[in-house]
Amino acid sequence: MSRHAVRIAAAVAGLALAATAASATSATAAPAAGSVVIHESNSFFQQAARAGIVAVPLPTATAGYDAASGLSASFPVTDGSGTLNNFFGGVSLGGGLLFVDARTGSAVSFHQLAFAFDTWAVTAVPDGSTTPVALFDPAGNNSITSSGGTQSLTADALVLDAEGARYLDSELHTTFFTAGQDVGSFALSYTPAS
Amino acid sequence: MRHTAAKAFAAVAMTAALTAVAVPAMADPATGTVPASTDIVGAGSDTTQALLNQFSTDYNATVSGTPKLYSWDATGSATITPKSGAASITRPNGSGAGITALNAAGSSLDYARSSRGPQTGDLSSNLFVAFAKDAVTWSAKSGGHAPANLTTQDLFDIYSCTAGKTNWSAFGGTAGTIKPYLPQINSGTRSFFLKAIGNPTLGSCVVTGPQENQGTDPLLDDVDVIFPYSAGHWVGQANGHNDAVDDKGNLTLRSINGVAPLTASGTINSVFANPTYGRVLYNVVRDSDWNASPATTKSTALRAIFGSSGYLCSTAGKASTVSYGYLTLAAAACGSTTHI
């Protein structure tokens, strides 16, 4: 075996060892878990539809619909730090969110969604950018509970952040979005990695 | 090192003084004012009493008729009559005492000021309504023997009176026997601080007694003293919300694990206000009052004062929160509720 081949074999063996170690670690450590559910009210859904605008959750987010209450999108928690009831830290979310304006033919999609416990805002990074945009803010009555290591937040209102409204209007070439616009409601369930 | 630290403390104090609005601390409902039976009346934490007094004055100026907002200080006369027609009660001194008084049979209190969150033993029917963030650190006499920084383990050892850890020389300070003090037993600051440093079994060198956040206590005028202190309350006092007793005196705030409790501009360092040394400030209400259905005059008033759209979370309310030294909570985090 040549010296070059030996180096490659050693590197592969090293990677295998690292993979084994990582696997052993992950076998004993539970990753962060939970979800964020953004509930889009029928009222907002109908207003947006009339304006030609639809919002679509992207994998690994999942969507649901209830005729009485409207659309919902569930985003899995992929990582997190801090604690909700200390308003310190936040969670990272999987999946993405696509906004389309059928009238203008414009679209903008976001990934790297996150909810920060200190700023109390849902942020997301537009595809092709590295700068997060604050999209939504839980509003109204917010209730925080903690049970068995799982932290939960329910907000009976969710409003569009001023930054998000400006960004969406700009990207979709609309005037539909406004700061504080009532979108629906918000729920978070978060179990830190252990 | 100590010289540099002293300069830093002086700079912080100077900045705070420059930004100060000299408004003396207020206390209790004004003399001659008896809150009406329908007013919203509370008691409890020493840490937030001055700020709640400010809220009371400002909120009541916006309200015609009742319910108005009143707050009884943690210290003063031994007993108080919270509102018109109510029985006289022992003045609640501290978060725990305030919550206990709120839950007493026939209580005439409508809320309790709390500088701690819900904990085992609290009632699930108590809602803790968040409105600000604070941090707790340790303080020592300016120019005294204590160093500028201690670790969490150092603090654990000091309050355990661990052998070999009872002299400031063991921690990089000037030789002198450490005098660890703690606030009175019902103090939320006391319970929070002890939990943050690992709940040590208190050693015989520890003295309980001084009122929390009162650096003017003669016991604390000592070069070897160490005493937990609300960073926010200290900033508020530096901002002129003080009086002859409710003042930081000669105590200055010190760092923990190399992180300073204050920024260069004299506000709480948000990094220091992490889940270990940062704490949320609450007002505790009864769930049955807050969520009354149909809504009552009281539930409406409680939400108008403490809720996410209420006075404490308004622009004016948050301005007072900042002036009194605390960090505000973003959006509807202010006014959010939690319980055990």
Coordinates of C-alpha atoms in Angstrom, one line a residue:
Chain A
M1 CA 0.0 0.0 0.0
S2 CA 1.4 3.4 -1.0
R3 CA 2.0 6.1 1.6
H4 CA -0.9 8.1 -0.1
A5 CA -3.2 5.1 0.2
V6 CA -2.2 4.7 3.8
R7 CA -3.0 8.3 4.6
I8 CA -6.4 7.9 3.0
A9 CA -7.1 4.7 4.9
A10 CA -6.0 6.4 8.1
A11 CA -8.3 9.3 7.4
V12 CA -11.2 7.0 6.6
A13 CA -10.5 5.1 9.8
G14 CA -10.3 8.3 11.7
L15 CA -13.7 9.4 10.3
A16 CA -15.1 6.0 11.1
L17 CA -13.9 6.4 14.6
A18 CA -15.3 9.9 14.9
A19 CA -18.6 8.7 13.5
T20 CA -18.6 5.8 16.0
A21 CA -17.9 8.2 18.8
A22 CA -20.6 10.6 17.6
S23 CA -23.0 7.7 17.2
A24 CA -22.2 6.5 20.7
T25 CA -22.7 10.0 22.0
S26 CA -26.0 10.5 20.2
A27 CA -27.1 7.1 21.4
T28 CA -27.0 8.3 25.0
A29 CA -27.9 11.9 24.6
A30 CA -31.4 12.9 23.6
P31 CA -31.5 15.8 21.1
A32 CA -33.6 18.9 21.6
A33 CA -37.2 18.1 20.7
G34 CA -40.6 19.8 20.3
S35 CA -42.3 22.0 17.8
V36 CA -43.6 25.5 17.0
V37 CA -47.1 25.6 15.6
I38 CA -48.1 28.8 13.8
H39 CA -51.8 28.9 13.4
E40 CA -53.1 31.1 10.6
S41 CA -56.6 32.2 11.3
N42 CA -59.3 31.8 8.7
S43 CA -59.7 35.6 8.8
F44 CA -56.1 36.2 7.8
F45 CA -56.1 33.3 5.4
Q46 CA -59.1 34.7 3.6
Q47 CA -57.7 38.3 3.5
A48 CA -54.4 37.0 2.1
A49 CA -56.1 34.8 -0.4
R50 CA -58.2 37.8 -1.6
A51 CA -55.0 39.7 -2.1
G52 CA -53.5 36.7 -4.1
I53 CA -51.1 35.8 -1.3
V54 CA -50.5 32.4 0.1
A55 CA -48.0 31.1 2.7
V56 CA -46.8 27.6 2.3
P57 CA -44.8 25.7 4.9
L58 CA -41.8 23.9 3.4
P59 CA -40.3 20.5 4.5
T60 CA -39.6 19.5 7.2
A61 CA -42.4 21.6 8.4
T62 CA -45.9 20.1 8.0
A63 CA -49.2 21.7 7.4
G64 CA -52.8 21.1 8.5
Y65 CA -56.2 22.6 7.9
D66 CA -59.3 22.9 10.0
A67 CA -62.4 24.5 8.5
A68 CA -63.4 26.0 11.7
S69 CA -60.0 27.5 12.8
G70 CA -57.8 27.7 9.7
L71 CA -54.4 26.7 8.6
S72 CA -51.6 25.5 10.8
A73 CA -47.9 24.9 10.1
S74 CA -45.8 22.9 12.5
F75 CA -42.0 23.4 12.6
P76 CA -39.8 20.9 14.4
V77 CA -37.4 22.1 17.1
T78 CA -33.9 21.1 16.0
D79 CA -31.8 22.8 18.6
G80 CA -32.2 25.1 21.6
S81 CA -30.6 26.8 24.5
G82 CA -31.6 28.7 27.6
T83 CA -35.0 28.6 29.2
L84 CA -38.3 30.0 28.1
N85 CA -39.4 31.3 31.5
N86 CA -36.1 33.1 31.9
F87 CA -36.6 34.9 28.6
F88 CA -33.0 33.8 27.7
G89 CA -31.9 31.7 24.7
G90 CA -34.1 30.3 22.0
V91 CA -34.9 27.5 19.7
S92 CA -33.9 26.7 16.1
L93 CA -36.5 25.2 13.8
G94 CA -36.5 22.9 10.8
G95 CA -38.4 23.5 7.6
G96 CA -39.1 26.7 5.8
L97 CA -41.8 29.1 4.8
L98 CA -42.7 30.2 1.2
F99 CA -44.8 33.3 0.5
V100 CA -46.2 33.7 -3.0
D101 CA -48.1 36.6 -4.5
A102 CA -50.0 35.2 -7.5
R103 CA -50.9 38.7 -8.7
T104 CA -47.4 40.0 -8.9
G105 CA -45.8 36.6 -9.6
S106 CA -43.4 37.2 -6.8
A107 CA -42.2 34.8 -4.2
V108 CA -39.9 34.7 -1.3
S109 CA -38.9 31.7 0.8
F110 CA -37.3 31.5 4.2
H111 CA -35.3 28.8 6.1
Q112 CA -33.5 28.7 9.4
L113 CA -36.5 29.7 11.4
A114 CA -36.0 30.4 15.0
F115 CA -37.8 31.8 18.1
A116 CA -35.8 33.9 20.5
F117 CA -36.8 33.9 24.1
D118 CA -35.4 37.4 24.7
T119 CA -36.7 39.2 21.7
W120 CA -39.9 37.2 21.7
A121 CA -39.9 37.0 17.9
V122 CA -40.0 34.4 15.2
T123 CA -37.2 35.1 12.8
A124 CA -36.2 33.4 9.5
V125 CA -33.4 33.8 6.9
P126 CA -34.5 34.6 3.4
D127 CA -33.0 32.1 0.9
G128 CA -29.9 33.7 -0.6
S129 CA -29.4 35.9 2.4
T130 CA -27.6 35.4 5.7
T131 CA -29.5 38.1 7.6
P132 CA -32.5 37.0 9.7
V133 CA -35.8 38.9 9.4
A134 CA -38.2 39.1 12.3
L135 CA -41.4 37.8 10.9
F136 CA -43.9 37.2 13.7
D137 CA -44.4 38.2 17.4
P138 CA -46.5 36.3 19.8
A139 CA -49.1 38.7 21.2
G140 CA -52.2 38.8 23.4
N141 CA -52.3 36.4 26.3
N142 CA -49.1 34.5 26.6
S143 CA -49.0 31.5 29.0
I144 CA -45.7 29.7 29.9
T145 CA -45.7 26.3 31.6
S146 CA -43.1 23.8 32.4
S147 CA -43.7 20.1 33.0
G148 CA -41.4 17.2 33.1
G149 CA -38.6 19.0 31.4
T150 CA -40.8 20.3 28.6
Q151 CA -41.3 24.1 28.3
S152 CA -44.4 25.3 26.6
L153 CA -45.7 28.7 25.4
T154 CA -49.2 29.4 24.1
A155 CA -50.0 32.8 22.7
D156 CA -53.6 33.5 21.7
A157 CA -52.5 36.0 19.1
L158 CA -49.7 36.2 16.6
V159 CA -48.9 39.4 14.8
L160 CA -46.7 40.4 11.9
D161 CA -43.5 42.1 13.0
A162 CA -42.9 45.5 11.5
E163 CA -39.6 44.3 9.9
G164 CA -41.4 41.3 8.4
A165 CA -44.2 43.4 7.0
R166 CA -41.7 45.7 5.3
Y167 CA -39.7 42.9 4.0
L168 CA -42.6 40.9 2.6
D169 CA -44.2 43.9 1.0
S170 CA -40.9 44.8 -0.6
E171 CA -40.1 41.3 -1.9
L172 CA -43.7 40.5 -3.1
H173 CA -44.3 44.1 -4.4
T174 CA -47.5 44.4 -2.4
T175 CA -48.9 46.7 0.2
F176 CA -50.8 43.9 1.9
F177 CA -48.7 43.4 5.0
T178 CA -48.8 45.8 8.0
A179 CA -47.0 45.9 11.3
G180 CA -49.1 44.3 14.0
Q181 CA -51.3 42.5 11.5
D182 CA -53.2 39.7 13.3
V183 CA -52.1 36.5 11.8
G184 CA -53.5 33.9 14.2
S185 CA -51.9 32.2 17.2
F186 CA -48.7 30.6 18.3
A187 CA -47.6 27.6 20.3
L188 CA -44.2 26.3 21.3
S189 CA -43.3 23.0 23.0
Y190 CA -39.6 22.6 23.7
T191 CA -37.6 19.9 25.5
P192 CA -33.9 20.7 25.7
A193 CA -31.3 18.2 24.7
S194 CA -30.2 16.0 27.6
Chain B
M1 CA -6.2 44.9 39.7
R2 CA -8.2 46.3 42.5
H3 CA -7.2 49.8 41.4
T4 CA -8.5 49.1 37.9
A5 CA -11.6 47.6 39.3
A6 CA -12.2 50.6 41.5
K7 CA -11.8 52.9 38.5
A8 CA -14.4 50.8 36.6
F9 CA -16.8 51.0 39.5
A10 CA -16.3 54.7 39.7
A11 CA -16.9 55.1 36.0
V12 CA -20.1 53.1 36.3
A13 CA -21.3 55.2 39.2
M14 CA -20.4 58.4 37.4
T15 CA -22.3 57.4 34.3
A16 CA -25.3 56.4 36.4
A17 CA -25.1 59.7 38.2
L18 CA -24.9 61.6 35.0
T19 CA -28.0 59.9 33.6
A20 CA -29.8 60.1 36.9
V21 CA -33.2 61.8 37.3
A22 CA -33.2 62.7 41.0
V23 CA -36.6 61.4 42.0
P24 CA -36.7 60.3 45.6
A25 CA -38.1 56.9 46.4
M26 CA -41.8 56.9 47.3
A27 CA -43.4 54.7 49.9
D28 CA -46.8 53.2 50.6
P29 CA -50.1 54.9 49.6
A30 CA -49.6 58.6 50.4
T31 CA -50.4 59.7 53.9
G32 CA -54.1 60.1 54.3
T33 CA -54.9 57.9 51.3
V34 CA -56.9 54.9 52.1
P35 CA -57.3 52.7 49.0
A36 CA -60.9 52.0 48.2
S37 CA -62.2 48.5 48.6
T38 CA -62.3 48.1 44.8
D39 CA -58.8 49.4 44.2
I40 CA -56.0 47.0 43.2
V41 CA -53.7 46.7 46.2
G42 CA -50.5 44.7 46.7
A43 CA -47.5 44.1 48.9
G44 CA -44.4 41.8 49.1
S45 CA -41.0 42.2 47.4
D46 CA -38.6 44.8 48.6
T47 CA -36.8 44.7 45.2
T48 CA -39.7 46.1 43.2
Q49 CA -41.4 48.2 45.8
A50 CA -40.0 51.5 44.6
L51 CA -40.9 50.8 41.0
L52 CA -44.5 49.7 41.9
N53 CA -44.9 53.0 43.8
Q54 CA -43.9 54.8 40.7
F55 CA -46.3 52.7 38.6
S56 CA -49.0 53.6 41.2
T57 CA -48.5 57.3 40.9
D58 CA -48.3 57.3 37.1
Y59 CA -51.1 54.8 36.5
N60 CA -53.5 56.5 38.8
A61 CA -52.9 59.8 37.0
T62 CA -54.4 58.1 33.9
V63 CA -57.4 56.7 35.7
S64 CA -60.6 58.5 36.7
G65 CA -62.4 56.8 39.5
T66 CA -61.6 53.3 40.6
P67 CA -59.9 50.9 40.5
K68 CA -56.6 52.6 41.1
L69 CA -53.3 50.9 41.8
Y70 CA -51.6 50.9 45.3
S71 CA -48.6 49.2 46.7
W72 CA -47.5 48.7 50.3
D73 CA -43.8 48.7 50.9
A74 CA -42.0 45.7 52.4
T75 CA -41.0 47.7 55.5
G76 CA -42.5 50.4 57.6
S77 CA -45.2 50.1 60.3
A78 CA -45.6 46.6 61.7
T79 CA -49.1 46.3 60.4
I80 CA -51.1 47.6 57.4
T81 CA -54.7 47.9 56.5
P82 CA -54.4 47.2 52.8
K83 CA -57.7 48.9 51.8
S84 CA -60.9 50.4 53.1
G85 CA -62.9 47.9 55.1
A86 CA -60.1 45.3 55.3
A87 CA -58.7 43.8 58.4
S88 CA -55.3 44.9 59.6
I89 CA -52.5 42.4 58.7
T90 CA -48.8 42.0 59.5
R91 CA -46.9 43.9 56.8
P92 CA -45.6 41.4 54.3
N93 CA -41.9 41.8 54.0
G94 CA -40.5 40.0 50.9
S95 CA -41.8 38.0 48.0
G96 CA -42.6 34.9 50.0
A97 CA -44.5 36.8 52.7
G98 CA -46.4 38.7 50.0
I99 CA -47.5 35.6 48.3
T100 CA -48.5 34.0 51.6
A101 CA -50.5 37.1 52.4
L102 CA -52.2 37.0 49.0
N103 CA -53.3 33.4 49.6
A104 CA -54.4 33.9 53.2
A105 CA -58.1 33.3 53.8
G106 CA -60.1 36.5 53.3
S107 CA -57.0 38.3 52.0
S108 CA -57.8 41.8 50.8
L109 CA -54.6 41.9 48.7
D110 CA -55.1 41.7 44.9
Y111 CA -51.5 41.0 44.0
A112 CA -48.1 40.2 45.5
R113 CA -44.8 41.7 44.2
S114 CA -42.4 38.9 43.6
S115 CA -38.7 38.9 42.7
R116 CA -38.7 35.1 42.3
G117 CA -40.6 32.8 40.0
P118 CA -43.0 30.0 40.9
Q119 CA -41.5 27.3 43.0
T120 CA -42.4 24.1 44.7
G121 CA -44.9 24.8 47.4
D122 CA -46.6 27.6 45.5
L123 CA -50.3 27.2 44.6
S124 CA -51.0 26.4 41.0
S125 CA -53.9 28.9 41.3
N126 CA -51.3 31.7 41.5
L127 CA -50.4 33.3 38.2
F128 CA -47.0 35.0 38.1
V129 CA -47.3 37.9 35.6
A130 CA -43.9 38.8 34.2
F131 CA -42.9 42.4 33.6
A132 CA -39.1 42.9 33.8
K133 CA -35.8 41.2 34.3
D134 CA -33.2 41.7 37.0
A135 CA -30.0 40.1 38.0
V136 CA -28.5 39.3 41.4
T137 CA -24.9 39.5 42.2
W138 CA -22.7 40.1 45.3
S139 CA -21.7 43.4 46.6
A140 CA -18.9 44.6 48.9
K141 CA -17.7 47.9 50.4
S142 CA -16.0 50.2 48.0
G143 CA -12.3 50.2 48.9
G144 CA -12.7 47.2 51.1
H145 CA -10.9 43.8 51.1
A146 CA -13.0 41.9 48.6
P147 CA -11.7 41.3 45.1
A148 CA -13.5 42.4 41.9
N149 CA -14.6 38.9 40.9
L150 CA -15.6 35.6 42.5
T151 CA -16.6 32.3 40.9
T152 CA -19.8 30.5 41.7
Q153 CA -17.7 28.0 43.6
D154 CA -16.1 30.8 45.6
L155 CA -19.5 32.0 46.6
F156 CA -20.6 28.5 47.6
D157 CA -17.5 28.1 49.7
I158 CA -17.8 31.6 51.3
Y159 CA -21.5 31.0 52.4
S160 CA -20.5 27.4 53.5
C161 CA -17.8 29.0 55.7
T162 CA -15.5 26.3 54.2
A163 CA -12.2 25.9 56.0
G164 CA -9.5 27.8 54.2
K165 CA -12.1 30.0 52.4
T166 CA -12.9 32.4 55.2
N167 CA -10.4 35.1 54.4
W168 CA -10.4 37.4 51.4
S169 CA -6.7 36.6 50.8
A170 CA -7.9 33.2 49.6
F171 CA -9.7 34.9 46.8
G172 CA -7.1 37.4 45.7
G173 CA -8.3 40.1 48.0
T174 CA -6.7 41.9 50.9
A175 CA -6.3 39.8 54.1
G176 CA -9.4 40.1 56.3
T177 CA -11.9 37.7 57.7
I178 CA -14.9 37.5 55.4
K179 CA -18.2 38.6 56.8
P180 CA -20.9 36.9 54.7
Y181 CA -24.3 38.5 55.2
L182 CA -27.7 37.5 53.8
P183 CA -31.0 39.5 53.7
Q184 CA -33.9 38.5 56.0
I185 CA -35.4 35.1 55.6
N186 CA -38.5 36.0 53.4
S187 CA -36.4 37.9 50.9
G188 CA -36.8 36.7 47.3
T189 CA -33.3 38.0 46.6
R190 CA -31.9 35.8 49.4
S191 CA -33.6 32.6 48.1
F192 CA -32.7 33.4 44.5
F193 CA -29.0 34.1 45.3
L194 CA -28.6 30.9 47.4
K195 CA -30.2 28.8 44.7
A196 CA -27.9 30.4 42.1
I197 CA -24.7 29.6 44.0
G198 CA -25.8 26.0 44.6
N199 CA -27.8 26.1 47.8
P200 CA -24.9 25.8 50.2
T201 CA -25.5 24.6 53.8
L202 CA -25.0 27.9 55.5
G203 CA -22.0 28.0 57.8
S204 CA -21.9 29.5 61.2
C205 CA -20.0 32.5 59.8
V206 CA -23.1 33.7 57.9
V207 CA -25.3 36.4 59.4
T208 CA -28.9 36.9 58.5
G209 CA -30.4 40.3 59.0
P210 CA -30.0 43.3 56.9
Q211 CA -33.0 44.4 54.7
E212 CA -32.3 43.5 51.1
N213 CA -31.0 46.2 48.8
Q214 CA -30.2 48.6 51.6
G215 CA -26.5 49.3 51.5
T216 CA -27.0 51.9 54.2
D217 CA -27.4 49.2 57.0
P218 CA -24.6 49.9 59.5
L219 CA -23.8 46.2 59.5
L220 CA -22.7 46.5 55.9
D221 CA -20.4 49.4 56.4
D222 CA -17.5 47.0 56.8
V223 CA -14.4 46.4 54.6
D224 CA -14.9 42.6 54.9
V225 CA -18.6 42.3 54.2
I226 CA -20.2 40.5 51.3
F227 CA -23.9 40.9 50.6
P228 CA -26.2 39.8 47.8
Y229 CA -27.7 42.7 45.9
S230 CA -30.3 43.2 43.1
A231 CA -28.3 44.7 40.3
G232 CA -31.4 46.5 39.0
H233 CA -32.3 48.0 42.4
W234 CA -28.7 49.2 42.8
V235 CA -28.9 50.9 39.4
G236 CA -32.2 52.5 40.3
Q237 CA -30.7 53.8 43.5
A238 CA -27.8 55.2 41.5
N239 CA -30.3 56.8 39.2
G240 CA -31.7 58.8 42.1
H241 CA -34.5 56.5 43.2
N242 CA -33.3 56.4 46.7
D243 CA -33.7 57.9 50.1
A244 CA -31.7 57.9 53.4
V245 CA -32.4 54.2 53.9
D246 CA -33.2 52.8 50.5
D247 CA -29.8 53.4 49.1
K248 CA -26.7 51.5 47.9
G249 CA -24.6 53.2 50.5
N250 CA -20.9 52.3 50.1
L251 CA -21.6 49.0 48.4
T252 CA -20.5 48.3 44.8
L253 CA -21.5 45.4 42.6
R254 CA -18.9 42.8 41.8
S255 CA -18.5 40.3 39.0
I256 CA -19.2 36.5 39.0
N257 CA -17.2 34.1 36.8
G258 CA -15.5 37.0 35.1
V259 CA -18.8 38.5 33.9
A260 CA -19.6 42.0 35.1
P261 CA -23.2 42.6 36.3
L262 CA -23.3 46.1 34.7
T263 CA -22.4 47.5 31.3
A264 CA -20.1 50.4 30.9
S265 CA -23.2 52.7 30.7
G266 CA -24.4 51.4 34.0
T267 CA -27.3 49.2 33.0
I268 CA -27.7 45.5 33.7
N269 CA -25.4 43.4 31.5
S270 CA -27.8 41.1 29.6
V271 CA -25.1 38.4 29.4
F272 CA -24.9 38.5 33.2
A273 CA -28.7 38.1 33.4
N274 CA -28.4 34.5 32.2
P275 CA -30.7 31.8 33.7
T276 CA -28.3 31.4 36.7
Y277 CA -28.0 35.0 37.8
G278 CA -30.8 36.7 35.9
R279 CA -34.3 36.6 37.2
V280 CA -37.7 37.6 36.1
L281 CA -39.7 40.1 38.1
Y282 CA -43.4 39.3 38.6
N283 CA -46.6 40.4 40.1
V284 CA -48.6 37.4 41.4
V285 CA -52.4 37.3 41.1
R286 CA -55.1 34.8 41.7
D287 CA -56.0 32.8 38.6
S288 CA -59.7 33.2 39.5
D289 CA -59.3 37.0 39.5
W290 CA -57.2 37.2 36.3
N291 CA -59.4 34.8 34.3
A292 CA -62.8 35.6 35.7
S293 CA -65.5 34.7 33.3
P294 CA -67.4 36.7 32.5
A295 CA -64.9 39.5 33.0
T296 CA -65.2 41.5 36.2
T297 CA -64.2 45.0 37.2
K298 CA -61.2 43.5 39.0
S299 CA -60.1 41.2 36.2
T300 CA -60.3 44.0 33.7
A301 CA -58.3 46.3 36.0
L302 CA -55.7 43.6 36.7
R303 CA -55.1 43.2 33.0
A304 CA -55.2 46.9 32.3
I305 CA -52.3 47.2 34.8
F306 CA -50.3 44.0 34.5
G307 CA -51.3 42.5 31.2
S308 CA -49.4 42.5 27.9
S309 CA -51.4 45.5 26.8
G310 CA -51.5 47.0 30.3
Y311 CA -49.8 50.0 31.8
L312 CA -46.6 48.2 33.1
C313 CA -45.9 46.9 29.5
S314 CA -46.7 50.3 27.9
T315 CA -44.0 52.6 26.6
A316 CA -44.5 54.8 29.7
G317 CA -44.4 51.8 32.0
K318 CA -41.2 50.4 30.4
A319 CA -39.5 53.8 30.7
S320 CA -40.0 53.7 34.4
T321 CA -38.8 50.1 34.5
V322 CA -35.6 51.2 32.8
S323 CA -35.2 54.3 35.0
Y324 CA -35.4 52.0 38.1
G325 CA -32.6 49.9 36.7
Y326 CA -34.3 46.8 35.3
L327 CA -34.4 45.2 31.8
T328 CA -37.7 45.3 30.0
L329 CA -39.3 42.3 28.4
A330 CA -40.0 42.3 24.7
A331 CA -43.5 42.3 23.2
A332 CA -45.9 40.0 24.9
A333 CA -43.3 38.4 27.0
C334 CA -44.2 41.4 29.2
G335 CA -47.5 40.4 30.7
S336 CA -47.1 36.7 30.1
T337 CA -48.2 34.4 32.9
T338 CA -46.7 31.3 34.4
H339 CA -47.4 29.1 37.4
I340 CA -46.1 26.1 39.2

